[in-house]
Structures are given as C-alpha cells and as structure tokens.
Amino acid sequence: ETGVTQSPTHLIKTRGQQVTLRCSSQSGHNTVSWYQQALGQGPQFIFQYYREEENGRGNFPPRFSGLQFPNYSSELNVNALELDDSALYLCASSLAMGLVVEQFFGPGTRLTVL
Amino acid sequence: RKEVEQDPGPFNVPEGATVAFNCTYSNSASQSFFWYRQDCRKEPKLLMSVYSSGNEDGRFTAQLNRASQYISLLIRDSKLSDSATYLCVVRPTHQAGTALIFGKGTTLSVSS
C-alpha cells in the first residue's frame, strides 16, 4: 500500500452537478497531483499542488479546480459536470526534492455522470 | 502526434513466453522514463524506471534509446500474474510541478 487514500471510492452524479473528491497524501509528502483516467485511456494530468499552491496544470477547463491544505491533503472540485467527466480520478503524492520524483497513486475515485 | 505512444494491444501470450512492449515519445527534452503496471480497476503502480544504460529487474528488462526517442519493456518467462495493463510514462523535466505523461497502455493477458 502507498499510504495515499482517496474518498469516496465511487460516486454517481447527474449532469450539471458539482463534485468534490478528496485525497490524503503519504506521510511526509508535500506535493499532490491529480489525474483523470477515462476508460481505455492512460491517466491525464489535471493539476498539481505544492505547499498549498497550484504548481502546474494540464489541459482542463477552469471548472476543474483544487485546493491543498496545510497538512498537504487535497481536494479536486468539478463544477457543471458533463457526461465526459465520467472517469477514474487518481491522486498521486510525492516529495518534491531530488532529480527523480516518484509519484505514489491512491486507489482512485470512480465518478459516473448520468 | 501524441506525446507518448504505445503498441496497441492486447497481447495474448502463453505462460513462459517472452513479450516485448514498445513506446515512443515526442518531446526530445524529456528527462525521466518509467513503466507503470495497472491491474484492472486499480491504480497505476511503478514497475521500474528506465535508464539510458538499460536496466533489469528479475524477468523485466527496460531499455531507453534517446536518439530514437524509444522505450521498451521485455518480460521473460511470463507468469499468469503478469496479466495487466502496462503504461509507458515520461516526465518532461526534473522540475517539481512537472506532470507524468502517460501512454494509453498496452494490455497483456497471460494464459495457462
């Protein structure tokens, strides 16, 4: 086990609703990255938080937003849900130091938008 | 062109077979390379990092060719437990804040 936890494990929402997903990083890790994995695809980078600030963002619209808290846990918020937002949402924690930074993934939250 | 491209799957092989996966990446300045394994409906887990000199971990051998922007993974003596999706992953820079760029993945099914 990586020590990264996510909640909830599964979630069903309808179009137009808003959702908040949560991630607790591995002890000692100060960086959290969020990824979206659609069925049959590899994970796609949404954004990364380092010490409570957004530190990089992928090609996702502004309705995808996030937060990181002083204990380095993180939230992903998605507004105005669309059918295509149905996916596995993964968070990964890492310690931002050194040349090769391994990211440890949580088990994911499976979101279904109806 | 996609940033990371992998062989289309699935690969269906018998136990004991040797199987090779290939991957190409588009950003010649990429710094770090990995293979991740993802079991059905689970999170990706790091299988191994890939270095220019090539590296081996038991039955698994990874190779990187920077000139051709090509990464490979060789699995020898396949086991039933090797059945999974293998994701080729590239990290463009060493800087903190840099995302991992994943390929679509190649599915391996090992049968008895």
mmCIF file of C-alpha atoms in Angstrom:
data_model
loop_
_atom_site.group_PDB
_atom_site.id
_atom_site.type_symbol
_atom_site.label_atom_id
_atom_site.label_comp_id
_atom_site.label_asym_id
_atom_site.label_seq_id
_atom_site.Cartn_x
_atom_site.Cartn_y
_atom_site.Cartn_z
ATOM 1 C CA GLU A 1 0.000 0.000 0.000
ATOM 2 C CA THR A 2 1.192 3.501 -0.862
ATOM 3 C CA GLY A 3 -0.365 5.290 2.099
ATOM 4 C CA VAL A 4 -2.320 7.567 -0.257
ATOM 5 C CA THR A 5 -6.044 7.452 0.401
ATOM 6 C CA GLN A 6 -8.943 8.850 -1.590
ATOM 7 C CA SER A 7 -12.609 9.323 -0.862
ATOM 8 C CA PRO A 8 -15.181 8.447 -1.861
ATOM 9 C CA THR A 9 -14.350 5.276 -3.792
ATOM 10 C CA HIS A 10 -17.369 5.566 -6.057
ATOM 11 C CA LEU A 11 -19.726 8.406 -6.843
ATOM 12 C CA ILE A 12 -22.715 8.881 -9.118
ATOM 13 C CA LYS A 13 -23.793 12.383 -10.130
ATOM 14 C CA THR A 14 -26.004 13.931 -12.788
ATOM 15 C CA ARG A 15 -25.082 16.482 -15.433
ATOM 16 C CA GLY A 16 -24.755 19.993 -14.115
ATOM 17 C CA GLN A 17 -23.996 18.980 -10.547
ATOM 18 C CA GLN A 18 -20.819 19.719 -8.647
ATOM 19 C CA VAL A 19 -18.497 17.196 -7.017
ATOM 20 C CA THR A 20 -15.634 17.281 -4.514
ATOM 21 C CA LEU A 21 -13.084 14.490 -4.348
ATOM 22 C CA ARG A 22 -10.590 14.151 -1.527
ATOM 23 C CA CYS A 23 -7.050 12.858 -1.230
ATOM 24 C CA SER A 24 -4.752 12.303 1.747
ATOM 25 C CA SER A 25 -1.128 12.169 0.754
ATOM 26 C CA GLN A 26 1.503 9.813 2.052
ATOM 27 C CA SER A 27 3.084 10.948 5.309
ATOM 28 C CA GLY A 28 5.891 13.422 4.643
ATOM 29 C CA HIS A 29 4.871 14.165 1.056
ATOM 30 C CA ASN A 30 4.284 17.837 0.190
ATOM 31 C CA THR A 31 3.074 17.524 -3.405
ATOM 32 C CA VAL A 32 -0.211 16.187 -4.736
ATOM 33 C CA SER A 33 -1.044 15.654 -8.401
ATOM 34 C CA TRP A 34 -4.466 14.851 -9.812
ATOM 35 C CA TYR A 35 -5.115 12.765 -12.927
ATOM 36 C CA GLN A 36 -8.225 11.799 -14.870
ATOM 37 C CA GLN A 37 -8.328 8.344 -16.440
ATOM 38 C CA ALA A 38 -11.140 7.696 -18.887
ATOM 39 C CA LEU A 39 -11.989 4.115 -19.785
ATOM 40 C CA GLY A 40 -9.356 2.609 -22.061
ATOM 41 C CA GLN A 41 -7.027 5.597 -21.754
ATOM 42 C CA GLY A 42 -3.936 6.437 -19.751
ATOM 43 C CA PRO A 43 -4.188 8.939 -16.898
ATOM 44 C CA GLN A 44 -4.260 12.598 -17.990
ATOM 45 C CA PHE A 45 -2.709 15.274 -15.793
ATOM 46 C CA ILE A 46 -5.186 17.766 -14.352
ATOM 47 C CA PHE A 47 -3.032 19.828 -11.972
ATOM 48 C CA GLN A 48 -0.517 19.672 -9.175
ATOM 49 C CA TYR A 49 -0.348 21.355 -5.781
ATOM 50 C CA TYR A 50 2.845 22.075 -3.900
ATOM 51 C CA ARG A 51 2.729 23.658 -0.462
ATOM 52 C CA GLU A 52 -0.875 24.786 -0.928
ATOM 53 C CA GLU A 53 -0.366 26.459 -4.311
ATOM 54 C CA GLU A 54 -1.151 25.248 -7.822
ATOM 55 C CA ASN A 55 2.178 24.356 -9.362
ATOM 56 C CA GLY A 56 1.284 23.134 -12.844
ATOM 57 C CA ARG A 57 -1.883 22.491 -14.827
ATOM 58 C CA GLY A 58 -2.865 20.276 -17.736
ATOM 59 C CA ASN A 59 -5.366 20.944 -20.483
ATOM 60 C CA PHE A 60 -8.512 21.016 -18.355
ATOM 61 C CA PRO A 61 -11.119 23.808 -18.197
ATOM 62 C CA PRO A 62 -11.443 26.152 -15.196
ATOM 63 C CA ARG A 63 -14.430 24.216 -13.863
ATOM 64 C CA PHE A 64 -11.795 21.778 -12.602
ATOM 65 C CA SER A 65 -10.301 23.386 -9.509
ATOM 66 C CA GLY A 66 -8.450 22.273 -6.447
ATOM 67 C CA LEU A 67 -7.091 23.016 -3.028
ATOM 68 C CA GLN A 68 -4.269 21.794 -0.884
ATOM 69 C CA PHE A 69 -4.419 22.127 2.878
ATOM 70 C CA PRO A 70 -1.636 22.762 5.417
ATOM 71 C CA ASN A 71 -1.466 19.023 6.158
ATOM 72 C CA TYR A 72 -0.895 18.511 2.390
ATOM 73 C CA SER A 73 -4.192 16.727 1.814
ATOM 74 C CA SER A 74 -6.034 17.923 -1.269
ATOM 75 C CA GLU A 75 -9.417 18.341 -2.898
ATOM 76 C CA LEU A 76 -10.465 18.256 -6.532
ATOM 77 C CA ASN A 77 -13.649 20.150 -7.355
ATOM 78 C CA VAL A 78 -15.517 19.815 -10.613
ATOM 79 C CA ASN A 79 -18.396 22.158 -11.405
ATOM 80 C CA ALA A 80 -21.119 21.820 -14.031
ATOM 81 C CA LEU A 81 -20.465 18.118 -14.534
ATOM 82 C CA GLU A 82 -20.611 16.758 -18.075
ATOM 83 C CA LEU A 83 -21.094 13.183 -19.231
ATOM 84 C CA ASP A 84 -17.461 13.071 -20.415
ATOM 85 C CA ASP A 85 -16.294 13.737 -16.859
ATOM 86 C CA SER A 86 -17.106 10.105 -16.072
ATOM 87 C CA ALA A 87 -13.726 8.600 -15.255
ATOM 88 C CA LEU A 88 -11.394 7.302 -12.581
ATOM 89 C CA TYR A 89 -9.826 10.237 -10.741
ATOM 90 C CA LEU A 90 -6.422 9.470 -9.306
ATOM 91 C CA CYS A 91 -4.345 11.480 -6.938
ATOM 92 C CA ALA A 92 -0.636 10.929 -6.525
ATOM 93 C CA SER A 93 1.595 12.226 -3.789
ATOM 94 C CA SER A 94 5.307 12.859 -3.914
ATOM 95 C CA LEU A 95 8.103 14.599 -2.120
ATOM 96 C CA ALA A 96 9.374 17.400 -4.321
ATOM 97 C CA MET A 97 13.080 17.034 -3.975
ATOM 98 C CA GLY A 98 15.790 15.263 -5.890
ATOM 99 C CA LEU A 99 16.029 14.618 -9.592
ATOM 100 C CA VAL A 100 13.707 11.666 -9.914
ATOM 101 C CA VAL A 101 10.499 12.145 -8.022
ATOM 102 C CA GLU A 102 8.380 9.051 -7.710
ATOM 103 C CA GLN A 103 4.655 9.634 -7.503
ATOM 104 C CA PHE A 104 2.585 7.249 -5.402
ATOM 105 C CA PHE A 105 -1.002 6.808 -6.519
ATOM 106 C CA GLY A 106 -4.082 6.398 -4.410
ATOM 107 C CA PRO A 107 -6.775 3.850 -5.303
ATOM 108 C CA GLY A 108 -8.852 6.459 -7.136
ATOM 109 C CA THR A 109 -12.420 7.687 -7.118
ATOM 110 C CA ARG A 110 -14.656 6.330 -9.848
ATOM 111 C CA LEU A 111 -17.074 9.069 -10.929
ATOM 112 C CA THR A 112 -20.094 8.316 -13.064
ATOM 113 C CA VAL A 113 -22.055 11.225 -14.528
ATOM 114 C CA LEU A 114 -25.565 10.381 -15.750
ATOM 115 C CA ARG B 1 1.390 13.274 -32.749
ATOM 116 C CA LYS B 2 0.611 12.091 -29.226
ATOM 117 C CA GLU B 3 3.230 12.785 -26.573
ATOM 118 C CA VAL B 4 3.596 9.115 -25.642
ATOM 119 C CA GLU B 5 2.525 6.327 -27.984
ATOM 120 C CA GLN B 6 2.464 2.628 -27.247
ATOM 121 C CA ASP B 7 1.880 -0.567 -29.167
ATOM 122 C CA PRO B 8 -1.822 -1.226 -29.476
ATOM 123 C CA GLY B 9 -2.916 -4.284 -27.504
ATOM 124 C CA PRO B 10 -3.996 -6.649 -26.373
ATOM 125 C CA PHE B 11 -1.102 -9.083 -26.220
ATOM 126 C CA ASN B 12 -2.274 -12.631 -25.525
ATOM 127 C CA VAL B 13 0.584 -14.988 -24.685
ATOM 128 C CA PRO B 14 1.015 -18.405 -23.023
ATOM 129 C CA GLU B 15 2.829 -18.835 -19.757
ATOM 130 C CA GLY B 16 6.575 -18.901 -20.228
ATOM 131 C CA ALA B 17 6.545 -16.698 -23.312
ATOM 132 C CA THR B 18 8.726 -13.660 -23.816
ATOM 133 C CA VAL B 19 6.863 -10.481 -24.709
ATOM 134 C CA ALA B 20 8.109 -7.020 -25.638
ATOM 135 C CA PHE B 21 6.327 -3.685 -25.427
ATOM 136 C CA ASN B 22 7.454 -0.605 -27.300
ATOM 137 C CA CYS B 23 6.813 3.049 -26.720
ATOM 138 C CA THR B 24 7.828 6.308 -28.427
ATOM 139 C CA TYR B 25 7.765 9.833 -27.035
ATOM 140 C CA SER B 26 7.648 13.140 -28.872
ATOM 141 C CA ASN B 27 9.485 15.539 -26.526
ATOM 142 C CA SER B 28 13.187 15.063 -27.126
ATOM 143 C CA ALA B 29 13.999 17.049 -23.978
ATOM 144 C CA SER B 30 12.214 14.545 -21.711
ATOM 145 C CA GLN B 31 14.234 13.630 -18.661
ATOM 146 C CA SER B 32 12.728 10.640 -16.869
ATOM 147 C CA PHE B 33 11.101 7.497 -18.111
ATOM 148 C CA PHE B 34 9.120 4.782 -16.407
ATOM 149 C CA TRP B 35 6.976 1.732 -16.872
ATOM 150 C CA TYR B 36 3.909 1.506 -14.647
ATOM 151 C CA ARG B 37 1.666 -1.501 -14.217
ATOM 152 C CA GLN B 38 -2.080 -1.136 -13.740
ATOM 153 C CA ASP B 39 -4.306 -4.018 -12.742
ATOM 154 C CA CYS B 40 -7.968 -3.948 -13.704
ATOM 155 C CA ARG B 41 -9.824 -1.170 -11.851
ATOM 156 C CA LYS B 42 -6.792 -0.415 -9.684
ATOM 157 C CA GLU B 43 -4.302 2.443 -9.509
ATOM 158 C CA PRO B 44 -1.071 2.501 -11.538
ATOM 159 C CA LYS B 45 1.998 1.262 -9.696
ATOM 160 C CA LEU B 46 5.599 1.893 -10.622
ATOM 161 C CA LEU B 47 7.140 -1.189 -12.219
ATOM 162 C CA MET B 48 10.542 0.254 -12.994
ATOM 163 C CA SER B 49 12.399 3.358 -14.024
ATOM 164 C CA VAL B 50 14.174 3.309 -17.378
ATOM 165 C CA TYR B 51 17.758 4.449 -17.832
ATOM 166 C CA SER B 52 19.875 5.012 -20.927
ATOM 167 C CA SER B 53 22.163 2.182 -19.912
ATOM 168 C CA GLY B 54 19.238 -0.202 -19.699
ATOM 169 C CA ASN B 55 18.155 -1.855 -16.505
ATOM 170 C CA GLU B 56 16.931 -5.223 -15.414
ATOM 171 C CA ASP B 57 14.786 -6.326 -12.514
ATOM 172 C CA GLY B 58 14.376 -10.091 -12.447
ATOM 173 C CA ARG B 59 12.376 -11.104 -15.512
ATOM 174 C CA PHE B 60 11.858 -7.496 -16.604
ATOM 175 C CA THR B 61 14.287 -5.517 -18.747
ATOM 176 C CA ALA B 62 13.778 -1.893 -19.757
ATOM 177 C CA GLN B 63 15.709 -0.031 -22.438
ATOM 178 C CA LEU B 64 15.827 3.619 -23.466
ATOM 179 C CA ASN B 65 17.088 4.941 -26.792
ATOM 180 C CA ARG B 66 17.222 8.732 -26.543
ATOM 181 C CA ALA B 67 18.298 9.205 -30.159
ATOM 182 C CA SER B 68 15.220 7.359 -31.422
ATOM 183 C CA GLN B 69 13.007 8.534 -28.537
ATOM 184 C CA TYR B 70 12.073 4.939 -27.934
ATOM 185 C CA ILE B 71 11.457 2.948 -24.755
ATOM 186 C CA SER B 72 10.966 -0.781 -24.450
ATOM 187 C CA LEU B 73 9.972 -3.316 -21.826
ATOM 188 C CA LEU B 74 10.820 -7.005 -22.153
ATOM 189 C CA ILE B 75 9.157 -9.600 -19.968
ATOM 190 C CA ARG B 76 10.723 -13.051 -19.953
ATOM 191 C CA ASP B 77 9.112 -16.285 -18.743
ATOM 192 C CA SER B 78 5.648 -14.697 -18.466
ATOM 193 C CA LYS B 79 3.527 -15.624 -15.470
ATOM 194 C CA LEU B 80 -0.247 -15.561 -15.099
ATOM 195 C CA SER B 81 0.253 -12.786 -12.547
ATOM 196 C CA ASP B 82 1.860 -10.575 -15.206
ATOM 197 C CA SER B 83 -1.582 -10.063 -16.773
ATOM 198 C CA ALA B 84 -2.210 -6.329 -16.512
ATOM 199 C CA THR B 85 -2.012 -3.090 -18.474
ATOM 200 C CA TYR B 86 1.492 -1.674 -18.883
ATOM 201 C CA LEU B 87 1.758 2.091 -19.104
ATOM 202 C CA CYS B 88 4.731 3.871 -20.647
ATOM 203 C CA VAL B 89 5.346 7.108 -18.757
ATOM 204 C CA VAL B 90 7.525 10.122 -19.494
ATOM 205 C CA ARG B 91 8.398 13.043 -17.240
ATOM 206 C CA PRO B 92 9.407 16.038 -19.359
ATOM 207 C CA THR B 93 11.656 17.750 -16.804
ATOM 208 C CA HIS B 94 13.169 17.211 -13.410
ATOM 209 C CA GLN B 95 11.414 20.257 -12.030
ATOM 210 C CA ALA B 96 8.856 19.897 -9.298
ATOM 211 C CA GLY B 97 5.409 20.524 -10.706
ATOM 212 C CA THR B 98 6.019 18.540 -13.839
ATOM 213 C CA ALA B 99 3.318 16.091 -14.715
ATOM 214 C CA LEU B 100 3.785 12.494 -15.667
ATOM 215 C CA ILE B 101 2.735 11.932 -19.272
ATOM 216 C CA PHE B 102 1.144 8.523 -19.725
ATOM 217 C CA GLY B 103 0.683 6.446 -22.819
ATOM 218 C CA LYS B 104 -2.624 4.755 -23.428
ATOM 219 C CA GLY B 105 -1.325 1.474 -22.092
ATOM 220 C CA THR B 106 -0.902 -1.996 -23.542
ATOM 221 C CA THR B 107 -2.882 -4.875 -22.126
ATOM 222 C CA LEU B 108 -1.151 -8.176 -21.540
ATOM 223 C CA SER B 109 -3.067 -11.375 -20.958
ATOM 224 C CA VAL B 110 -1.042 -14.454 -19.983
ATOM 225 C CA SER B 111 -2.870 -17.760 -20.216
ATOM 226 C CA SER B 112 -2.062 -21.267 -18.939
#
